[in-house]
PDB file of C-alpha atoms and ligand atoms in Angstrom:
ATOM      1  CA  UNK A   1      78.097  27.704 -59.483  1.00  0.00           C
ATOM      2  CA  UNK A   2      76.373  29.777 -56.816  1.00  0.00           C
ATOM      3  CA  UNK A   3      72.985  28.696 -55.658  1.00  0.00           C
ATOM      4  CA  UNK A   4      70.609  30.398 -53.285  1.00  0.00           C
ATOM      5  CA  UNK A   5      69.776  27.099 -51.633  1.00  0.00           C
ATOM      6  CA  UNK A   6      72.038  25.807 -48.873  1.00  0.00           C
ATOM      7  CA  UNK A   7      73.732  22.623 -50.035  1.00  0.00           C
ATOM      8  CA  UNK A   8      74.457  19.860 -47.535  1.00  0.00           C
ATOM      9  CA  UNK A   9      76.292  16.637 -48.427  1.00  0.00           C
ATOM     10  CA  UNK A  10      75.568  13.389 -46.612  1.00  0.00           C
ATOM     11  CA  UNK A  11      76.540   9.755 -47.188  1.00  0.00           C
ATOM     12  CA  UNK A  12      74.094   8.133 -49.581  1.00  0.00           C
ATOM     13  CA  UNK A  13      74.129   4.676 -48.069  1.00  0.00           C
ATOM     14  CA  UNK A  14      76.280   3.387 -45.279  1.00  0.00           C
ATOM     15  CA  UNK A  15      76.977   3.720 -41.597  1.00  0.00           C
ATOM     16  CA  UNK A  16      76.359   7.480 -41.415  1.00  0.00           C
ATOM     17  CA  UNK A  17      73.239   7.672 -43.583  1.00  0.00           C
ATOM     18  CA  UNK A  18      70.464   6.898 -41.123  1.00  0.00           C
ATOM     19  CA  UNK A  19      71.842   9.082 -38.339  1.00  0.00           C
ATOM     20  CA  UNK A  20      72.464  11.968 -40.749  1.00  0.00           C
ATOM     21  CA  UNK A  21      68.919  11.707 -42.013  1.00  0.00           C
ATOM     22  CA  UNK A  22      67.564  11.546 -38.462  1.00  0.00           C
ATOM     23  CA  UNK A  23      69.570  14.655 -37.578  1.00  0.00           C
ATOM     24  CA  UNK A  24      68.032  16.625 -40.454  1.00  0.00           C
ATOM     25  CA  UNK A  25      64.594  15.439 -39.493  1.00  0.00           C
ATOM     26  CA  UNK A  26      65.008  16.474 -35.874  1.00  0.00           C
ATOM     27  CA  UNK A  27      66.108  19.928 -37.069  1.00  0.00           C
ATOM     28  CA  UNK A  28      62.729  20.254 -38.741  1.00  0.00           C
ATOM     29  CA  UNK A  29      63.819  19.627 -42.334  1.00  0.00           C
ATOM     30  CA  UNK A  30      61.096  17.975 -44.408  1.00  0.00           C
ATOM     31  CA  UNK A  31      62.904  15.776 -46.921  1.00  0.00           C
ATOM     32  CA  UNK A  32      61.571  13.410 -49.495  1.00  0.00           C
ATOM     33  CA  UNK A  33      64.491  11.038 -50.081  1.00  0.00           C
ATOM     34  CA  UNK A  34      63.563   9.015 -53.117  1.00  0.00           C
ATOM     35  CA  UNK A  35      65.935   6.113 -53.512  1.00  0.00           C
ATOM     36  CA  UNK A  36      68.048   6.886 -56.572  1.00  0.00           C
ATOM     37  CA  UNK A  37      68.101  10.677 -56.382  1.00  0.00           C
ATOM     38  CA  UNK A  38      71.429  12.479 -56.011  1.00  0.00           C
ATOM     39  CA  UNK A  39      69.771  15.697 -54.856  1.00  0.00           C
ATOM     40  CA  UNK A  40      66.790  15.905 -52.517  1.00  0.00           C
ATOM     41  CA  UNK A  41      65.008  19.233 -52.053  1.00  0.00           C
ATOM     42  CA  UNK A  42      63.971  20.170 -48.560  1.00  0.00           C
ATOM     43  CA  UNK A  43      60.327  21.162 -48.819  1.00  0.00           C
ATOM     44  CA  UNK A  44      60.075  23.685 -46.014  1.00  0.00           C
ATOM     45  CA  UNK A  45      63.503  25.417 -46.156  1.00  0.00           C
ATOM     46  CA  UNK A  46      65.850  26.617 -48.933  1.00  0.00           C
ATOM     47  CA  UNK A  47      68.106  23.580 -48.564  1.00  0.00           C
ATOM     48  CA  UNK A  48      69.222  20.828 -50.953  1.00  0.00           C
ATOM     49  CA  UNK A  49      70.622  17.541 -49.659  1.00  0.00           C
ATOM     50  CA  UNK A  50      73.312  15.896 -51.801  1.00  0.00           C
ATOM     51  CA  UNK A  51      73.724  12.158 -51.275  1.00  0.00           C
ATOM     52  CA  UNK A  52      77.161  10.874 -52.273  1.00  0.00           C
ATOM     53  CA  UNK A  53      79.866   8.396 -51.235  1.00  0.00           C
ATOM     54  CA  UNK A  54      81.396   9.459 -47.946  1.00  0.00           C
ATOM     55  CA  UNK A  55      84.862   9.675 -49.523  1.00  0.00           C
ATOM     56  CA  UNK A  56      83.637  12.462 -51.826  1.00  0.00           C
ATOM     57  CA  UNK A  57      82.348  14.676 -49.012  1.00  0.00           C
ATOM     58  CA  UNK A  58      85.632  16.228 -47.745  1.00  0.00           C
ATOM     59  CA  UNK A  59      86.633  17.405 -51.234  1.00  0.00           C
ATOM     60  CA  UNK A  60      83.166  18.781 -51.977  1.00  0.00           C
ATOM     61  CA  UNK A  61      83.223  20.851 -48.764  1.00  0.00           C
ATOM     62  CA  UNK A  62      86.865  21.961 -49.079  1.00  0.00           C
ATOM     63  CA  UNK A  63      86.266  23.123 -52.659  1.00  0.00           C
ATOM     64  CA  UNK A  64      83.092  24.944 -51.613  1.00  0.00           C
ATOM     65  CA  UNK A  65      80.970  22.873 -54.011  1.00  0.00           C
ATOM     66  CA  UNK A  66      78.640  22.218 -51.078  1.00  0.00           C
ATOM     67  CA  UNK A  67      78.204  24.470 -48.030  1.00  0.00           C
ATOM     68  CA  UNK A  68      77.984  21.803 -45.308  1.00  0.00           C
ATOM     69  CA  UNK A  69      78.777  18.118 -44.946  1.00  0.00           C
ATOM     70  CA  UNK A  70      78.417  15.322 -42.425  1.00  0.00           C
ATOM     71  CA  UNK A  71      81.474  13.084 -42.437  1.00  0.00           C
ATOM     72  CA  UNK A  72      83.539  10.789 -40.231  1.00  0.00           C
ATOM     73  CA  UNK A  73      86.596  12.537 -38.757  1.00  0.00           C
ATOM     74  CA  UNK A  74      88.676   9.612 -39.989  1.00  0.00           C
ATOM     75  CA  UNK A  75      87.746  10.272 -43.628  1.00  0.00           C
ATOM     76  CA  UNK A  76      87.984  14.043 -43.157  1.00  0.00           C
ATOM     77  CA  UNK A  77      91.479  14.029 -41.603  1.00  0.00           C
ATOM     78  CA  UNK A  78      92.776  11.456 -44.068  1.00  0.00           C
ATOM     79  CA  UNK A  79      91.576  13.654 -46.942  1.00  0.00           C
ATOM     80  CA  UNK A  80      93.180  16.699 -45.309  1.00  0.00           C
ATOM     81  CA  UNK A  81      96.554  14.954 -45.001  1.00  0.00           C
ATOM     82  CA  UNK A  82      96.493  13.630 -48.570  1.00  0.00           C
ATOM     83  CA  UNK A  83      95.159  16.836 -50.143  1.00  0.00           C
ATOM     84  CA  UNK A  84      97.631  19.049 -48.271  1.00  0.00           C
ATOM     85  CA  UNK A  85     100.484  16.850 -49.521  1.00  0.00           C
ATOM     86  CA  UNK A  86      99.170  17.433 -53.059  1.00  0.00           C
ATOM     87  CA  UNK A  87      98.855  21.185 -52.596  1.00  0.00           C
ATOM     88  CA  UNK A  88      95.039  21.098 -52.801  1.00  0.00           C
ATOM     89  CA  UNK A  89      92.707  23.134 -50.557  1.00  0.00           C
ATOM     90  CA  UNK A  90      92.268  21.163 -47.340  1.00  0.00           C
ATOM     91  CA  UNK A  91      90.534  23.510 -44.918  1.00  0.00           C
ATOM     92  CA  UNK A  92      87.060  23.214 -43.423  1.00  0.00           C
ATOM     93  CA  UNK A  93      85.277  24.856 -40.504  1.00  0.00           C
ATOM     94  CA  UNK A  94      84.269  22.200 -38.006  1.00  0.00           C
ATOM     95  CA  UNK A  95      80.904  23.304 -36.631  1.00  0.00           C
ATOM     96  CA  UNK A  96      80.056  20.399 -34.364  1.00  0.00           C
ATOM     97  CA  UNK A  97      81.198  16.939 -33.355  1.00  0.00           C
ATOM     98  CA  UNK A  98      78.141  14.689 -33.556  1.00  0.00           C
ATOM     99  CA  UNK A  99      77.107  11.844 -31.269  1.00  0.00           C
ATOM    100  CA  UNK A 100      77.141   9.085 -33.893  1.00  0.00           C
ATOM    101  CA  UNK A 101      79.546   7.288 -36.232  1.00  0.00           C
ATOM    102  CA  UNK A 102      81.909   6.396 -33.419  1.00  0.00           C
ATOM    103  CA  UNK A 103      84.740   4.034 -34.356  1.00  0.00           C
ATOM    104  CA  UNK A 104      88.480   3.634 -33.975  1.00  0.00           C
ATOM    105  CA  UNK A 105      91.297   3.155 -36.446  1.00  0.00           C
ATOM    106  CA  UNK A 106      93.538   0.415 -35.128  1.00  0.00           C
ATOM    107  CA  UNK A 107      96.592  -1.622 -35.916  1.00  0.00           C
ATOM    108  CA  UNK A 108      95.992  -5.374 -35.934  1.00  0.00           C
ATOM    109  CA  UNK A 109      98.372  -8.285 -36.406  1.00  0.00           C
ATOM    110  CA  UNK A 110      97.866 -12.040 -36.861  1.00  0.00           C
ATOM    111  CA  UNK A 111      96.960 -13.767 -33.569  1.00  0.00           C
ATOM    112  CA  UNK A 112     100.246 -15.659 -33.360  1.00  0.00           C
ATOM    113  CA  UNK A 113     102.463 -12.599 -33.829  1.00  0.00           C
ATOM    114  CA  UNK A 114     104.156 -11.143 -30.751  1.00  0.00           C
ATOM    115  CA  UNK A 115     103.525  -7.410 -30.396  1.00  0.00           C
ATOM    116  CA  UNK A 116     105.365  -5.325 -27.828  1.00  0.00           C
ATOM    117  CA  UNK A 117     104.716  -1.862 -29.295  1.00  0.00           C
ATOM    118  CA  UNK A 118     104.825   0.053 -32.590  1.00  0.00           C
ATOM    119  CA  UNK A 119     108.523  -0.805 -32.956  1.00  0.00           C
ATOM    120  CA  UNK A 120     107.404  -4.427 -33.494  1.00  0.00           C
ATOM    121  CA  UNK A 121     106.096  -3.236 -36.872  1.00  0.00           C
ATOM    122  CA  UNK A 122     109.163  -1.223 -37.915  1.00  0.00           C
ATOM    123  CA  UNK A 123     109.946  -1.881 -41.565  1.00  0.00           C
ATOM    124  CA  UNK A 124     106.902  -4.141 -41.953  1.00  0.00           C
ATOM    125  CA  UNK A 125     104.217  -4.021 -44.635  1.00  0.00           C
ATOM    126  CA  UNK A 126     100.896  -2.644 -43.380  1.00  0.00           C
ATOM    127  CA  UNK A 127      97.678  -2.736 -45.416  1.00  0.00           C
ATOM    128  CA  UNK A 128      95.269   0.186 -44.958  1.00  0.00           C
ATOM    129  CA  UNK A 129      92.740   2.515 -46.553  1.00  0.00           C
ATOM    130  CA  UNK A 130      94.188   5.319 -44.396  1.00  0.00           C
ATOM    131  CA  UNK A 131      97.824   5.791 -45.510  1.00  0.00           C
ATOM    132  CA  UNK A 132      97.904   9.414 -44.321  1.00  0.00           C
ATOM    133  CA  UNK A 133      96.775   8.777 -40.733  1.00  0.00           C
ATOM    134  CA  UNK A 134      98.977   5.676 -40.540  1.00  0.00           C
ATOM    135  CA  UNK A 135     102.048   7.563 -41.762  1.00  0.00           C
ATOM    136  CA  UNK A 136     101.419  10.358 -39.261  1.00  0.00           C
ATOM    137  CA  UNK A 137     101.319   7.789 -36.433  1.00  0.00           C
ATOM    138  CA  UNK A 138     104.605   6.154 -37.468  1.00  0.00           C
ATOM    139  CA  UNK A 139     106.274   9.503 -38.211  1.00  0.00           C
ATOM    140  CA  UNK A 140     105.483  10.671 -34.660  1.00  0.00           C
ATOM    141  CA  UNK A 141     107.170   7.510 -33.343  1.00  0.00           C
ATOM    142  CA  UNK A 142     110.146   7.993 -35.649  1.00  0.00           C
ATOM    143  CA  UNK A 143     109.549   4.579 -37.231  1.00  0.00           C
ATOM    144  CA  UNK A 144     109.481   3.418 -40.844  1.00  0.00           C
ATOM    145  CA  UNK A 145     106.967   1.045 -42.405  1.00  0.00           C
ATOM    146  CA  UNK A 146     105.723   0.079 -45.869  1.00  0.00           C
ATOM    147  CA  UNK A 147     102.188   1.103 -46.727  1.00  0.00           C
ATOM    148  CA  UNK A 148      99.964  -1.152 -48.853  1.00  0.00           C
ATOM    149  CA  UNK A 149      96.956   0.855 -50.009  1.00  0.00           C
ATOM    150  CA  UNK A 150      93.725  -1.169 -50.182  1.00  0.00           C
ATOM    151  CA  UNK A 151      90.323   0.443 -50.664  1.00  0.00           C
ATOM    152  CA  UNK A 152      88.542  -2.564 -49.158  1.00  0.00           C
ATOM    153  CA  UNK A 153      89.023  -6.111 -47.824  1.00  0.00           C
ATOM    154  CA  UNK A 154      91.934  -4.844 -45.751  1.00  0.00           C
ATOM    155  CA  UNK A 155      91.371  -7.540 -43.132  1.00  0.00           C
ATOM    156  CA  UNK A 156      92.242 -10.384 -45.510  1.00  0.00           C
ATOM    157  CA  UNK A 157      95.615  -8.887 -46.515  1.00  0.00           C
ATOM    158  CA  UNK A 158      97.790 -10.732 -43.931  1.00  0.00           C
ATOM    159  CA  UNK A 159      96.235 -14.120 -44.691  1.00  0.00           C
ATOM    160  CA  UNK A 160      96.633 -13.452 -48.417  1.00  0.00           C
ATOM    161  CA  UNK A 161     100.306 -12.730 -47.887  1.00  0.00           C
ATOM    162  CA  UNK A 162      99.943  -9.094 -48.953  1.00  0.00           C
ATOM    163  CA  UNK A 163     100.915  -7.546 -45.637  1.00  0.00           C
ATOM    164  CA  UNK A 164     102.274  -8.290 -42.146  1.00  0.00           C
ATOM    165  CA  UNK A 165      99.671  -6.182 -40.367  1.00  0.00           C
ATOM    166  CA  UNK A 166      96.654  -3.994 -41.056  1.00  0.00           C
ATOM    167  CA  UNK A 167      95.399  -0.594 -40.003  1.00  0.00           C
ATOM    168  CA  UNK A 168      91.618  -0.571 -40.239  1.00  0.00           C
ATOM    169  CA  UNK A 169      88.405   0.737 -38.654  1.00  0.00           C
ATOM    170  CA  UNK A 170      87.091  -1.291 -35.745  1.00  0.00           C
ATOM    171  CA  UNK A 171      83.883  -1.050 -33.784  1.00  0.00           C
ATOM    172  CA  UNK A 172      83.308  -4.450 -32.148  1.00  0.00           C
ATOM    173  CA  UNK A 173      86.366  -6.395 -33.259  1.00  0.00           C
ATOM    174  CA  UNK A 174      84.277  -9.262 -34.660  1.00  0.00           C
ATOM    175  CA  UNK A 175      85.686  -8.819 -38.181  1.00  0.00           C
ATOM    176  CA  UNK A 176      89.246  -8.930 -36.883  1.00  0.00           C
ATOM    177  CA  UNK A 177      88.542 -12.056 -34.876  1.00  0.00           C
ATOM    178  CA  UNK A 178      86.936 -13.764 -37.858  1.00  0.00           C
ATOM    179  CA  UNK A 179      90.137 -13.132 -39.801  1.00  0.00           C
ATOM    180  CA  UNK A 180      92.552 -14.382 -37.171  1.00  0.00           C
ATOM    181  CA  UNK A 181      93.736 -10.902 -36.231  1.00  0.00           C
ATOM    182  CA  UNK A 182      94.152  -9.148 -32.886  1.00  0.00           C
ATOM    183  CA  UNK A 183      93.843  -5.421 -32.262  1.00  0.00           C
ATOM    184  CA  UNK A 184      97.106  -4.154 -30.783  1.00  0.00           C
ATOM    185  CA  UNK A 185      97.036  -0.346 -30.998  1.00  0.00           C
ATOM    186  CA  UNK A 186      94.391   2.335 -31.430  1.00  0.00           C
ATOM    187  CA  UNK A 187      95.867   5.070 -33.603  1.00  0.00           C
ATOM    188  CA  UNK A 188      92.809   7.312 -34.058  1.00  0.00           C
ATOM    189  CA  UNK A 189      89.349   7.731 -32.493  1.00  0.00           C
ATOM    190  CA  UNK A 190      86.608   9.089 -34.698  1.00  0.00           C
ATOM    191  CA  UNK A 191      83.065  10.412 -34.641  1.00  0.00           C
ATOM    192  CA  UNK A 192      80.931  12.047 -37.288  1.00  0.00           C
ATOM    193  CA  UNK A 193      81.282  15.828 -37.600  1.00  0.00           C
ATOM    194  CA  UNK A 194      79.353  18.633 -39.238  1.00  0.00           C
ATOM    195  CA  UNK A 195      81.711  20.747 -41.336  1.00  0.00           C
ATOM    196  CA  UNK A 196      81.322  23.946 -43.324  1.00  0.00           C
ATOM    197  CA  UNK A 197      83.130  25.157 -46.448  1.00  0.00           C
ATOM    198  CA  UNK A 198      86.028  27.537 -45.664  1.00  0.00           C
ATOM    199  CA  UNK A 199      84.813  30.419 -47.817  1.00  0.00           C
ATOM    200  CA  UNK A 200      82.311  32.915 -46.340  1.00  0.00           C
ATOM    201  CA  UNK A 201      78.716  32.200 -47.358  1.00  0.00           C
ATOM    202  CA  UNK A 202      76.131  34.770 -48.349  1.00  0.00           C
ATOM    203  CA  UNK A 203      74.115  36.302 -45.546  1.00  0.00           C
ATOM    204  CA  UNK A 204      70.952  34.287 -46.095  1.00  0.00           C
ATOM    205  CA  UNK A 205      72.794  30.960 -46.037  1.00  0.00           C
ATOM    206  CA  UNK A 206      74.815  31.899 -42.967  1.00  0.00           C
ATOM    207  CA  UNK A 207      71.635  32.975 -41.175  1.00  0.00           C
ATOM    208  CA  UNK A 208      70.050  29.636 -41.945  1.00  0.00           C
ATOM    209  CA  UNK A 209      73.078  27.794 -40.542  1.00  0.00           C
ATOM    210  CA  UNK A 210      72.979  29.978 -37.433  1.00  0.00           C
ATOM    211  CA  UNK A 211      69.354  28.942 -36.989  1.00  0.00           C
ATOM    212  CA  UNK A 212      70.021  25.210 -37.485  1.00  0.00           C
ATOM    213  CA  UNK A 213      73.083  24.872 -35.243  1.00  0.00           C
ATOM    214  CA  UNK A 214      71.344  25.510 -31.905  1.00  0.00           C
ATOM    215  CA  UNK A 215      68.727  22.917 -32.867  1.00  0.00           C
ATOM    216  CA  UNK A 216      71.467  20.329 -33.371  1.00  0.00           C
ATOM    217  CA  UNK A 217      73.073  21.408 -30.114  1.00  0.00           C
ATOM    218  CA  UNK A 218      69.773  21.079 -28.271  1.00  0.00           C
ATOM    219  CA  UNK A 219      69.036  17.701 -29.718  1.00  0.00           C
ATOM    220  CA  UNK A 220      72.415  16.273 -28.780  1.00  0.00           C
ATOM    221  CA  UNK A 221      72.148  17.604 -25.230  1.00  0.00           C
ATOM    222  CA  UNK A 222      68.730  16.016 -24.886  1.00  0.00           C
ATOM    223  CA  UNK A 223      70.257  12.646 -25.753  1.00  0.00           C
ATOM    224  CA  UNK A 224      73.112  12.878 -23.269  1.00  0.00           C
TER     225      UNK A 224
HETATM  226  P1  LIG B   1      80.688   4.647 -49.154  1.00  0.00           P
HETATM  227  O1  LIG B   1      79.961   3.727 -50.058  1.00  0.00           O
HETATM  228  O2  LIG B   1      79.897   5.892 -48.860  1.00  0.00           O
HETATM  229  O3  LIG B   1      82.101   4.945 -49.595  1.00  0.00           O
HETATM  230  P2  LIG B   1      81.966   3.163 -46.979  1.00  0.00           P
HETATM  231  O4  LIG B   1      81.834   1.700 -47.155  1.00  0.00           O
HETATM  232  O5  LIG B   1      83.266   3.825 -47.278  1.00  0.00           O
HETATM  233  O6  LIG B   1      80.760   3.880 -47.753  1.00  0.00           O
HETATM  234  P3  LIG B   1      80.855   2.926 -44.266  1.00  0.00           P
HETATM  235  O7  LIG B   1      81.303   1.545 -43.964  1.00  0.00           O
HETATM  236  O8  LIG B   1      79.412   3.171 -44.463  1.00  0.00           O
HETATM  237  O9  LIG B   1      81.686   3.588 -45.475  1.00  0.00           O
HETATM  238  O10 LIG B   1      81.402   3.855 -43.088  1.00  0.00           O
HETATM  239  C1  LIG B   1      81.255   5.235 -43.123  1.00  0.00           C
HETATM  240  C2  LIG B   1      81.873   5.834 -41.878  1.00  0.00           C
HETATM  241  O11 LIG B   1      81.159   5.365 -40.725  1.00  0.00           O
HETATM  242  C3  LIG B   1      83.309   5.471 -41.569  1.00  0.00           C
HETATM  243  O12 LIG B   1      84.244   6.220 -42.327  1.00  0.00           O
HETATM  244  C4  LIG B   1      83.397   5.792 -40.092  1.00  0.00           C
HETATM  245  O13 LIG B   1      83.579   7.183 -39.892  1.00  0.00           O
HETATM  246  C5  LIG B   1      82.009   5.421 -39.585  1.00  0.00           C
HETATM  247  N1  LIG B   1      81.957   4.129 -38.856  1.00  0.00           N
HETATM  248  C6  LIG B   1      81.335   3.925 -37.686  1.00  0.00           C
HETATM  249  N2  LIG B   1      81.461   2.661 -37.267  1.00  0.00           N
HETATM  250  C7  LIG B   1      82.176   2.015 -38.157  1.00  0.00           C
HETATM  251  C8  LIG B   1      82.648   0.680 -38.276  1.00  0.00           C
HETATM  252  N3  LIG B   1      82.392  -0.249 -37.380  1.00  0.00           N
HETATM  253  N4  LIG B   1      83.362   0.345 -39.355  1.00  0.00           N
HETATM  254  C9  LIG B   1      83.596   1.259 -40.290  1.00  0.00           C
HETATM  255  N5  LIG B   1      83.179   2.555 -40.224  1.00  0.00           N
HETATM  256  C10 LIG B   1      82.495   2.947 -39.183  1.00  0.00           C
HETATM  257 ZN1  LIG B   2      83.705   5.303 -48.401  1.00  0.00          ZN
END
């Protein structure tokens, strides 16, 4: 389905939503984001904003269903690893790393467990929402582990007896502490990125992107 309007996907509600919205606004996009709407039309430019779950954004961009997306590198790279292993298209053009959405993906173990390095977790059960990134980390170390896939509540897995350790996103560490866990290894550092679909866009859309990018660049420099 080709459309003449540039389609940009952003997270509907969550940690990237406000900053994504602020970015559009600072680029001069006039958007009327009514609460329940999936698609918001930009009033002053031929752009539509799609608001979806962040997990859906990599696939939408890689399949060319939308032209641009704002997504955490953690979710993007995880999707790339999983999709590539399934033989699905997994390419995007990364246009810009953004200055928000910073977090790290870390290994954490119960407070009373001795940890001397990744080999301490060899053969252990690790709960995570990021099996691809976790496997890549252990593969690089030449170590085996058992992955327990959990979409949420990863931090309760050790206490519930579901896993020996977890691999989860951390920003302050308060959630880990509250669950009797200690962060022992950072395996991935992430920020939000602006990505473009791999297929060439029509001239009008590409021109619009070429006009928007320097505005984003300028705005980020101003904040540094
Ligand atoms: P959705 O309903 O869209 O699936 P979600 O619950 O999966 O939302 P959020 O918790 O809103 O996702 O996080 C979205 C992204 O924000 C993360 O994938 C990550 O890139 C980034 N992020 C920044 N700081 C944190 C943090 N402290 N914890 C988790 N994610 C963070
Ligand atoms: Zn999500």
